[in-house]
Amino acid sequence: MPYKFNDARRDKFPKAKYRVTNCSEYNESLRRRGDVTIWVSDDVVKNWASPRRKTRGGQARYSDLAIEICLTLRVVFRLPFRQTQGFMRSIARLMGMDLVVPDFSTLSRRGKGLRIAQNRRAASKPITLIVDSTGLKVRGDNGWHEEKHPTRKARKTWRKLHIALDPVTGKITATELTTEHVGDETALSALLTDIDDDVSRFLADGAYDGQGVADCLIEKFGHGVEIIIPPPKNAVHGKNAQRNHHIDVIAQNGRMNWQTKTGYNERSRVEAQIGRWKQAIGDRLQARDFDSQIAEAKIASKALNRMTSLGRAAYERVV
């Protein structure tokens, strides 16, 4: 095969093996992720109804918190709107809460443009920020429908999810959902809008290599931020001193040594987080409207952070 022509000269890297050192605590955290009381607390009755509005217009019946709780259950347990209404109604009955659950049409309507407040604590020291993006599928007929009823194949449509991760806490610090036509470099400025912490190191793959990214990071975090982005093989020196230094180090010591020296291999954590997203939440968006899809991505990010706060696995490398 053509891709095996240089196989004899390729470097072989043994796969690293790791062992979980806190099995009992981690197993308990995995069990608690399915505990409904984690997602619906007892004091939710106080903030279920919407506060009285002082301006002209109709009075909302349910607060944004009530809508967010229902939509969170929908995202975590992958339920349609009607099943979400029934599920929340049964939870309120079992927990002895006197609540009127929003109907499915209200959940669909209020989910558009819903503001999701992320529960984040300010870091005591500058953090490391790792950024990457992935694609999420959008609704569409399956192959069986096209074969059974000879129809024109639907054009594939997907959304692009941009994630910023703090590797120390393992939590998602920011998310941005765009169309498939928006590049990583273009979406970076909007992604960094929600980040209030000081950032000392920024890690990303080669898709973020460009002067625009460097200018955006310096404007947001100052000149002290360390930008670790691999330049392409044919990269030449430019105005960015850090990028010029990376080019020189790679030319002298090789790309693998550069990755080890700069800590670029830590970028694999955000790829693991993307895999965790698609395993726990799914690789497809349930909402049809783009504004609702943005709210769904924000809710999924908040739910994953809640899962992380329940407990993380601690690893050690097996030699």
mmCIF file of C-alpha atoms in Angstrom:
data_model
loop_
_atom_site.group_PDB
_atom_site.id
_atom_site.type_symbol
_atom_site.label_atom_id
_atom_site.label_comp_id
_atom_site.label_asym_id
_atom_site.label_seq_id
_atom_site.Cartn_x
_atom_site.Cartn_y
_atom_site.Cartn_z
ATOM 1 C CA MET A 1 0.000 0.000 0.000
ATOM 2 C CA PRO A 2 1.299 3.534 -0.721
ATOM 3 C CA TYR A 3 0.998 4.668 2.884
ATOM 4 C CA LYS A 4 3.348 1.844 3.953
ATOM 5 C CA PHE A 5 6.268 2.740 1.684
ATOM 6 C CA ASN A 6 8.144 4.517 4.501
ATOM 7 C CA ASP A 7 7.000 2.179 7.232
ATOM 8 C CA ALA A 8 10.479 0.718 7.785
ATOM 9 C CA ARG A 9 11.931 4.167 8.472
ATOM 10 C CA ARG A 10 9.175 5.446 10.721
ATOM 11 C CA ASP A 11 9.822 5.905 14.412
ATOM 12 C CA LYS A 12 7.947 3.476 16.617
ATOM 13 C CA PHE A 13 6.632 4.811 19.908
ATOM 14 C CA PRO A 14 5.437 2.335 22.535
ATOM 15 C CA LYS A 15 1.962 3.120 23.778
ATOM 16 C CA ALA A 16 1.996 4.598 27.262
ATOM 17 C CA LYS A 17 0.140 2.650 29.933
ATOM 18 C CA TYR A 18 -1.550 4.260 32.920
ATOM 19 C CA ARG A 19 -3.188 2.945 36.080
ATOM 20 C CA VAL A 20 -6.029 4.533 38.036
ATOM 21 C CA THR A 21 -4.945 5.130 41.641
ATOM 22 C CA ASN A 22 -8.324 6.165 43.131
ATOM 23 C CA CYS A 23 -10.630 3.478 41.788
ATOM 24 C CA SER A 24 -13.180 3.543 44.622
ATOM 25 C CA GLU A 25 -13.602 7.337 44.631
ATOM 26 C CA TYR A 26 -13.782 7.490 40.844
ATOM 27 C CA ASN A 27 -16.336 4.676 40.655
ATOM 28 C CA GLU A 28 -18.527 6.477 43.173
ATOM 29 C CA SER A 29 -18.326 9.696 41.156
ATOM 30 C CA LEU A 30 -19.479 7.781 38.061
ATOM 31 C CA ARG A 31 -22.462 6.431 40.001
ATOM 32 C CA ARG A 32 -23.407 9.888 41.258
ATOM 33 C CA ARG A 33 -23.597 11.214 37.691
ATOM 34 C CA GLY A 34 -26.820 9.253 37.285
ATOM 35 C CA ASP A 35 -28.252 10.484 40.597
ATOM 36 C CA VAL A 36 -31.168 12.791 39.850
ATOM 37 C CA THR A 37 -30.667 14.718 43.104
ATOM 38 C CA ILE A 38 -27.353 15.955 41.684
ATOM 39 C CA TRP A 39 -29.234 17.794 38.950
ATOM 40 C CA VAL A 40 -32.321 18.897 40.902
ATOM 41 C CA SER A 41 -31.747 20.238 44.441
ATOM 42 C CA ASP A 42 -34.348 20.659 47.160
ATOM 43 C CA ASP A 43 -34.244 24.468 47.151
ATOM 44 C CA VAL A 44 -35.293 24.671 43.508
ATOM 45 C CA VAL A 45 -38.893 25.434 44.539
ATOM 46 C CA LYS A 46 -37.884 28.903 45.745
ATOM 47 C CA ASN A 47 -36.644 30.000 42.335
ATOM 48 C CA TRP A 48 -38.980 27.988 40.112
ATOM 49 C CA ALA A 49 -41.446 30.777 39.370
ATOM 50 C CA SER A 50 -40.338 33.773 37.360
ATOM 51 C CA PRO A 51 -40.002 37.062 39.319
ATOM 52 C CA ARG A 52 -42.572 39.739 38.639
ATOM 53 C CA ARG A 53 -41.568 41.997 35.783
ATOM 54 C CA LYS A 54 -41.850 45.766 36.227
ATOM 55 C CA THR A 55 -42.096 46.624 32.540
ATOM 56 C CA ARG A 56 -44.921 46.295 30.087
ATOM 57 C CA GLY A 57 -45.676 42.908 28.588
ATOM 58 C CA GLY A 58 -46.795 39.455 29.579
ATOM 59 C CA GLN A 59 -45.619 37.842 32.792
ATOM 60 C CA ALA A 60 -43.423 34.774 32.386
ATOM 61 C CA ARG A 61 -44.591 31.806 34.413
ATOM 62 C CA TYR A 62 -41.286 29.971 34.759
ATOM 63 C CA SER A 63 -37.862 31.335 35.646
ATOM 64 C CA ASP A 64 -34.774 30.814 33.515
ATOM 65 C CA LEU A 65 -33.534 28.417 36.212
ATOM 66 C CA ALA A 66 -36.593 26.197 35.772
ATOM 67 C CA ILE A 67 -36.112 26.084 31.999
ATOM 68 C CA GLU A 68 -32.391 25.395 32.417
ATOM 69 C CA ILE A 69 -33.020 22.496 34.822
ATOM 70 C CA CYS A 70 -35.451 20.853 32.416
ATOM 71 C CA LEU A 71 -33.147 21.338 29.445
ATOM 72 C CA THR A 72 -30.194 20.001 31.465
ATOM 73 C CA LEU A 73 -32.092 16.792 32.155
ATOM 74 C CA ARG A 74 -32.918 16.619 28.454
ATOM 75 C CA VAL A 75 -29.256 16.951 27.459
ATOM 76 C CA VAL A 76 -27.839 14.603 30.114
ATOM 77 C CA PHE A 77 -30.371 11.811 29.618
ATOM 78 C CA ARG A 78 -30.923 12.500 25.867
ATOM 79 C CA LEU A 79 -34.683 12.920 26.020
ATOM 80 C CA PRO A 80 -37.144 14.503 23.588
ATOM 81 C CA PHE A 81 -39.139 17.488 24.842
ATOM 82 C CA ARG A 82 -42.279 15.547 25.752
ATOM 83 C CA GLN A 83 -40.332 12.882 27.635
ATOM 84 C CA THR A 84 -38.432 15.669 29.402
ATOM 85 C CA GLN A 85 -41.715 17.135 30.619
ATOM 86 C CA GLY A 86 -42.881 13.746 31.892
ATOM 87 C CA PHE A 87 -39.531 12.981 33.490
ATOM 88 C CA MET A 88 -39.434 16.289 35.368
ATOM 89 C CA ARG A 89 -43.052 15.855 36.426
ATOM 90 C CA SER A 90 -42.291 12.432 37.929
ATOM 91 C CA ILE A 91 -39.212 13.793 39.723
ATOM 92 C CA ALA A 92 -41.254 16.583 41.307
ATOM 93 C CA ARG A 93 -43.868 14.053 42.420
ATOM 94 C CA LEU A 94 -41.303 11.653 43.932
ATOM 95 C CA MET A 95 -39.444 14.446 45.711
ATOM 96 C CA GLY A 96 -42.659 15.878 47.093
ATOM 97 C CA MET A 97 -42.254 19.247 45.355
ATOM 98 C CA ASP A 98 -45.311 21.239 44.366
ATOM 99 C CA LEU A 99 -44.192 22.315 40.896
ATOM 100 C CA VAL A 100 -45.965 22.992 37.638
ATOM 101 C CA VAL A 101 -43.616 21.634 34.971
ATOM 102 C CA PRO A 102 -43.259 23.602 31.709
ATOM 103 C CA ASP A 103 -44.842 21.924 28.722
ATOM 104 C CA PHE A 104 -42.764 20.826 25.743
ATOM 105 C CA SER A 105 -43.646 23.844 23.585
ATOM 106 C CA THR A 106 -42.580 26.233 26.360
ATOM 107 C CA LEU A 107 -39.253 24.424 26.716
ATOM 108 C CA SER A 108 -38.675 24.671 22.982
ATOM 109 C CA ARG A 109 -39.589 28.353 22.823
ATOM 110 C CA ARG A 110 -37.714 29.466 25.962
ATOM 111 C CA GLY A 111 -34.627 27.477 25.003
ATOM 112 C CA LYS A 112 -33.857 29.862 22.135
ATOM 113 C CA GLY A 113 -31.247 32.328 23.300
ATOM 114 C CA LEU A 114 -31.399 31.168 26.929
ATOM 115 C CA ARG A 115 -28.552 32.702 28.943
ATOM 116 C CA ILE A 116 -26.622 29.998 30.787
ATOM 117 C CA ALA A 117 -24.655 31.191 33.823
ATOM 118 C CA GLN A 118 -21.538 29.074 34.243
ATOM 119 C CA ASN A 119 -20.511 28.296 37.834
ATOM 120 C CA ARG A 120 -16.825 29.122 37.738
ATOM 121 C CA ARG A 121 -14.457 30.098 40.500
ATOM 122 C CA ALA A 122 -11.736 32.615 39.817
ATOM 123 C CA ALA A 123 -8.304 30.956 39.780
ATOM 124 C CA SER A 124 -5.792 32.111 42.370
ATOM 125 C CA LYS A 125 -2.958 32.053 39.835
ATOM 126 C CA PRO A 126 -2.609 32.213 36.033
ATOM 127 C CA ILE A 127 -3.888 29.125 34.278
ATOM 128 C CA THR A 128 -2.943 27.114 31.210
ATOM 129 C CA LEU A 129 -5.511 27.259 28.432
ATOM 130 C CA ILE A 130 -5.869 24.516 25.819
ATOM 131 C CA VAL A 131 -8.124 25.126 22.818
ATOM 132 C CA ASP A 132 -9.464 22.806 20.133
ATOM 133 C CA SER A 133 -12.582 22.305 18.024
ATOM 134 C CA THR A 134 -14.721 19.454 16.760
ATOM 135 C CA GLY A 135 -17.809 18.870 14.665
ATOM 136 C CA LEU A 136 -21.300 18.037 15.934
ATOM 137 C CA LYS A 137 -23.905 16.504 13.666
ATOM 138 C CA VAL A 138 -27.251 18.130 12.989
ATOM 139 C CA ARG A 139 -30.566 16.414 12.352
ATOM 140 C CA GLY A 140 -31.181 14.572 9.095
ATOM 141 C CA ASP A 141 -32.720 11.454 7.600
ATOM 142 C CA ASN A 142 -30.804 8.219 7.790
ATOM 143 C CA GLY A 143 -29.627 6.102 4.906
ATOM 144 C CA TRP A 144 -32.551 3.685 5.219
ATOM 145 C CA HIS A 145 -35.085 6.431 4.518
ATOM 146 C CA GLU A 146 -33.220 7.502 1.382
ATOM 147 C CA GLU A 147 -32.999 3.928 0.127
ATOM 148 C CA LYS A 148 -36.597 2.998 0.954
ATOM 149 C CA HIS A 149 -38.072 6.163 -0.537
ATOM 150 C CA PRO A 150 -35.871 7.222 -3.455
ATOM 151 C CA THR A 151 -35.165 10.791 -2.489
ATOM 152 C CA ARG A 152 -32.353 13.165 -3.034
ATOM 153 C CA LYS A 153 -29.642 12.777 -0.460
ATOM 154 C CA ALA A 154 -29.765 15.541 2.097
ATOM 155 C CA ARG A 155 -26.786 17.826 2.219
ATOM 156 C CA LYS A 156 -24.679 17.123 5.271
ATOM 157 C CA THR A 157 -24.874 19.938 7.801
ATOM 158 C CA TRP A 158 -22.950 20.184 11.013
ATOM 159 C CA ARG A 159 -21.890 22.677 13.638
ATOM 160 C CA LYS A 160 -18.425 23.438 14.902
ATOM 161 C CA LEU A 161 -17.843 23.331 18.659
ATOM 162 C CA HIS A 162 -14.870 25.279 20.026
ATOM 163 C CA ILE A 163 -13.660 24.328 23.517
ATOM 164 C CA ALA A 164 -11.260 25.996 25.952
ATOM 165 C CA LEU A 165 -10.031 23.683 28.730
ATOM 166 C CA ASP A 166 -8.181 24.227 31.992
ATOM 167 C CA PRO A 167 -6.029 21.075 32.375
ATOM 168 C CA VAL A 168 -5.482 21.550 36.133
ATOM 169 C CA THR A 169 -9.162 21.469 37.098
ATOM 170 C CA GLY A 170 -10.256 19.464 34.052
ATOM 171 C CA LYS A 171 -13.185 21.837 33.493
ATOM 172 C CA ILE A 172 -14.311 23.597 30.347
ATOM 173 C CA THR A 173 -13.729 27.322 30.779
ATOM 174 C CA ALA A 174 -15.491 28.462 27.598
ATOM 175 C CA THR A 175 -17.411 27.103 24.617
ATOM 176 C CA GLU A 176 -18.434 28.624 21.314
ATOM 177 C CA LEU A 177 -20.726 27.056 18.723
ATOM 178 C CA THR A 178 -20.432 28.228 15.134
ATOM 179 C CA THR A 179 -21.356 27.061 11.661
ATOM 180 C CA GLU A 180 -19.021 24.818 9.703
ATOM 181 C CA HIS A 181 -17.789 27.776 7.655
ATOM 182 C CA VAL A 182 -16.148 29.561 10.621
ATOM 183 C CA GLY A 183 -12.463 28.757 11.067
ATOM 184 C CA ASP A 184 -10.679 28.166 14.354
ATOM 185 C CA GLU A 185 -8.713 31.393 14.155
ATOM 186 C CA THR A 186 -11.857 33.425 13.461
ATOM 187 C CA ALA A 187 -13.818 31.958 16.393
ATOM 188 C CA LEU A 188 -11.011 32.411 18.929
ATOM 189 C CA SER A 189 -11.836 36.003 19.887
ATOM 190 C CA ALA A 190 -15.452 35.117 20.708
ATOM 191 C CA LEU A 191 -14.306 32.020 22.613
ATOM 192 C CA LEU A 192 -12.018 34.064 24.865
ATOM 193 C CA THR A 193 -14.749 36.560 25.747
ATOM 194 C CA ASP A 194 -16.054 34.500 28.684
ATOM 195 C CA ILE A 195 -12.598 33.869 30.194
ATOM 196 C CA ASP A 196 -11.843 36.217 33.094
ATOM 197 C CA ASP A 197 -8.816 34.383 34.526
ATOM 198 C CA ASP A 198 -5.228 35.303 33.777
ATOM 199 C CA VAL A 199 -3.638 32.915 31.273
ATOM 200 C CA SER A 200 0.087 32.212 31.327
ATOM 201 C CA ARG A 201 0.248 29.464 28.648
ATOM 202 C CA PHE A 202 -1.851 28.869 25.538
ATOM 203 C CA LEU A 203 -1.751 25.531 23.703
ATOM 204 C CA ALA A 204 -3.385 24.758 20.369
ATOM 205 C CA ASP A 205 -2.733 22.765 17.212
ATOM 206 C CA GLY A 206 -1.412 24.054 13.916
ATOM 207 C CA ALA A 207 -4.825 25.349 12.798
ATOM 208 C CA TYR A 208 -4.280 28.327 15.135
ATOM 209 C CA ASP A 209 -0.897 29.233 13.677
ATOM 210 C CA GLY A 210 -1.118 32.825 12.531
ATOM 211 C CA GLN A 211 -0.356 36.389 13.498
ATOM 212 C CA GLY A 212 -4.044 37.073 14.113
ATOM 213 C CA VAL A 213 -4.130 34.497 16.921
ATOM 214 C CA ALA A 214 -1.014 35.948 18.529
ATOM 215 C CA ASP A 215 -2.434 39.471 18.398
ATOM 216 C CA CYS A 216 -5.732 38.293 19.888
ATOM 217 C CA LEU A 217 -3.993 36.514 22.778
ATOM 218 C CA ILE A 218 -1.690 39.442 23.540
ATOM 219 C CA GLU A 219 -4.619 41.848 23.522
ATOM 220 C CA LYS A 220 -6.593 39.619 25.903
ATOM 221 C CA PHE A 221 -3.890 38.352 28.287
ATOM 222 C CA GLY A 222 -0.926 40.672 27.744
ATOM 223 C CA HIS A 223 2.573 40.172 26.343
ATOM 224 C CA GLY A 224 3.479 37.686 29.079
ATOM 225 C CA VAL A 225 1.368 34.846 27.675
ATOM 226 C CA GLU A 226 3.393 31.905 26.333
ATOM 227 C CA ILE A 227 1.965 30.753 22.994
ATOM 228 C CA ILE A 228 2.721 27.123 22.143
ATOM 229 C CA ILE A 229 1.486 26.386 18.618
ATOM 230 C CA PRO A 230 3.448 24.116 16.254
ATOM 231 C CA PRO A 231 4.511 25.941 13.088
ATOM 232 C CA PRO A 232 4.244 24.088 9.754
ATOM 233 C CA LYS A 233 7.238 22.354 8.212
ATOM 234 C CA ASN A 234 7.782 25.125 5.681
ATOM 235 C CA ALA A 235 7.422 27.948 8.231
ATOM 236 C CA VAL A 236 9.718 30.966 7.918
ATOM 237 C CA HIS A 237 10.589 33.702 10.376
ATOM 238 C CA GLY A 238 8.153 36.551 10.841
ATOM 239 C CA LYS A 239 7.264 39.294 13.313
ATOM 240 C CA ASN A 240 6.380 36.947 16.201
ATOM 241 C CA ALA A 241 9.490 36.331 18.322
ATOM 242 C CA GLN A 242 8.013 33.290 20.111
ATOM 243 C CA ARG A 243 7.107 31.642 16.828
ATOM 244 C CA ASN A 244 10.594 32.337 15.451
ATOM 245 C CA HIS A 245 12.082 30.676 18.531
ATOM 246 C CA HIS A 246 9.886 27.596 18.035
ATOM 247 C CA ILE A 247 11.035 27.350 14.419
ATOM 248 C CA ASP A 248 14.695 27.494 15.469
ATOM 249 C CA VAL A 249 14.287 24.889 18.230
ATOM 250 C CA ILE A 250 12.493 22.487 15.876
ATOM 251 C CA ALA A 251 15.196 22.939 13.229
ATOM 252 C CA GLN A 252 17.967 22.216 15.747
ATOM 253 C CA ASN A 253 16.472 19.506 17.971
ATOM 254 C CA GLY A 254 13.537 18.081 16.015
ATOM 255 C CA ARG A 255 9.795 18.380 16.461
ATOM 256 C CA MET A 256 9.439 15.595 19.009
ATOM 257 C CA ASN A 257 12.015 17.159 21.326
ATOM 258 C CA TRP A 258 10.270 20.512 20.918
ATOM 259 C CA GLN A 259 6.965 18.953 21.968
ATOM 260 C CA THR A 260 8.532 17.474 25.101
ATOM 261 C CA LYS A 261 10.411 20.626 26.023
ATOM 262 C CA THR A 262 7.468 23.008 25.615
ATOM 263 C CA GLY A 263 4.838 20.675 27.106
ATOM 264 C CA TYR A 264 2.851 20.618 23.869
ATOM 265 C CA ASN A 265 1.861 16.991 24.500
ATOM 266 C CA GLU A 266 -0.452 18.293 27.221
ATOM 267 C CA ARG A 267 -2.771 19.341 24.399
ATOM 268 C CA SER A 268 -4.046 15.762 24.275
ATOM 269 C CA ARG A 269 -6.181 16.596 27.321
ATOM 270 C CA VAL A 270 -8.565 18.710 25.277
ATOM 271 C CA GLU A 271 -8.866 15.898 22.718
ATOM 272 C CA ALA A 272 -9.781 13.549 25.578
ATOM 273 C CA GLN A 273 -12.352 16.099 26.724
ATOM 274 C CA ILE A 274 -13.889 16.156 23.251
ATOM 275 C CA GLY A 275 -14.107 12.367 23.309
ATOM 276 C CA ARG A 276 -15.722 12.577 26.746
ATOM 277 C CA TRP A 277 -18.250 15.091 25.401
ATOM 278 C CA LYS A 278 -19.274 12.790 22.544
ATOM 279 C CA GLN A 279 -19.474 9.773 24.830
ATOM 280 C CA ALA A 280 -21.474 11.392 27.644
ATOM 281 C CA ILE A 281 -23.527 13.967 25.725
ATOM 282 C CA GLY A 282 -23.429 12.600 22.185
ATOM 283 C CA ASP A 283 -22.052 13.615 18.804
ATOM 284 C CA ARG A 284 -25.351 15.107 17.587
ATOM 285 C CA LEU A 285 -27.289 18.233 18.513
ATOM 286 C CA GLN A 286 -30.932 17.697 19.407
ATOM 287 C CA ALA A 287 -32.159 21.255 18.800
ATOM 288 C CA ARG A 288 -33.077 22.443 15.315
ATOM 289 C CA ASP A 289 -32.812 26.206 15.708
ATOM 290 C CA PHE A 290 -29.284 27.628 15.784
ATOM 291 C CA ASP A 291 -29.952 29.785 18.873
ATOM 292 C CA SER A 292 -31.319 26.729 20.658
ATOM 293 C CA GLN A 293 -28.233 24.766 19.604
ATOM 294 C CA ILE A 294 -25.999 27.416 21.191
ATOM 295 C CA ALA A 295 -27.923 27.120 24.464
ATOM 296 C CA GLU A 296 -27.726 23.320 24.231
ATOM 297 C CA ALA A 297 -23.935 23.464 23.895
ATOM 298 C CA LYS A 298 -23.673 25.815 26.897
ATOM 299 C CA ILE A 299 -25.863 23.496 28.982
ATOM 300 C CA ALA A 300 -23.815 20.458 27.963
ATOM 301 C CA SER A 301 -20.612 22.253 28.959
ATOM 302 C CA LYS A 302 -22.063 23.123 32.357
ATOM 303 C CA ALA A 303 -23.270 19.542 32.851
ATOM 304 C CA LEU A 304 -19.826 18.113 32.059
ATOM 305 C CA ASN A 305 -18.248 20.511 34.551
ATOM 306 C CA ARG A 306 -20.750 19.318 37.149
ATOM 307 C CA MET A 307 -19.703 15.728 36.429
ATOM 308 C CA THR A 308 -16.040 16.695 36.771
ATOM 309 C CA SER A 309 -16.683 18.307 40.157
ATOM 310 C CA LEU A 310 -18.055 14.999 41.452
ATOM 311 C CA GLY A 311 -14.632 13.375 41.060
ATOM 312 C CA ARG A 312 -11.828 12.736 38.618
ATOM 313 C CA ALA A 313 -9.643 9.760 37.975
ATOM 314 C CA ALA A 314 -6.048 10.018 39.200
ATOM 315 C CA TYR A 315 -3.499 8.256 36.992
ATOM 316 C CA GLU A 316 0.057 7.115 37.290
ATOM 317 C CA ARG A 317 2.172 5.854 34.449
ATOM 318 C CA VAL A 318 3.098 2.179 34.455
ATOM 319 C CA VAL A 319 6.732 1.702 33.475
#
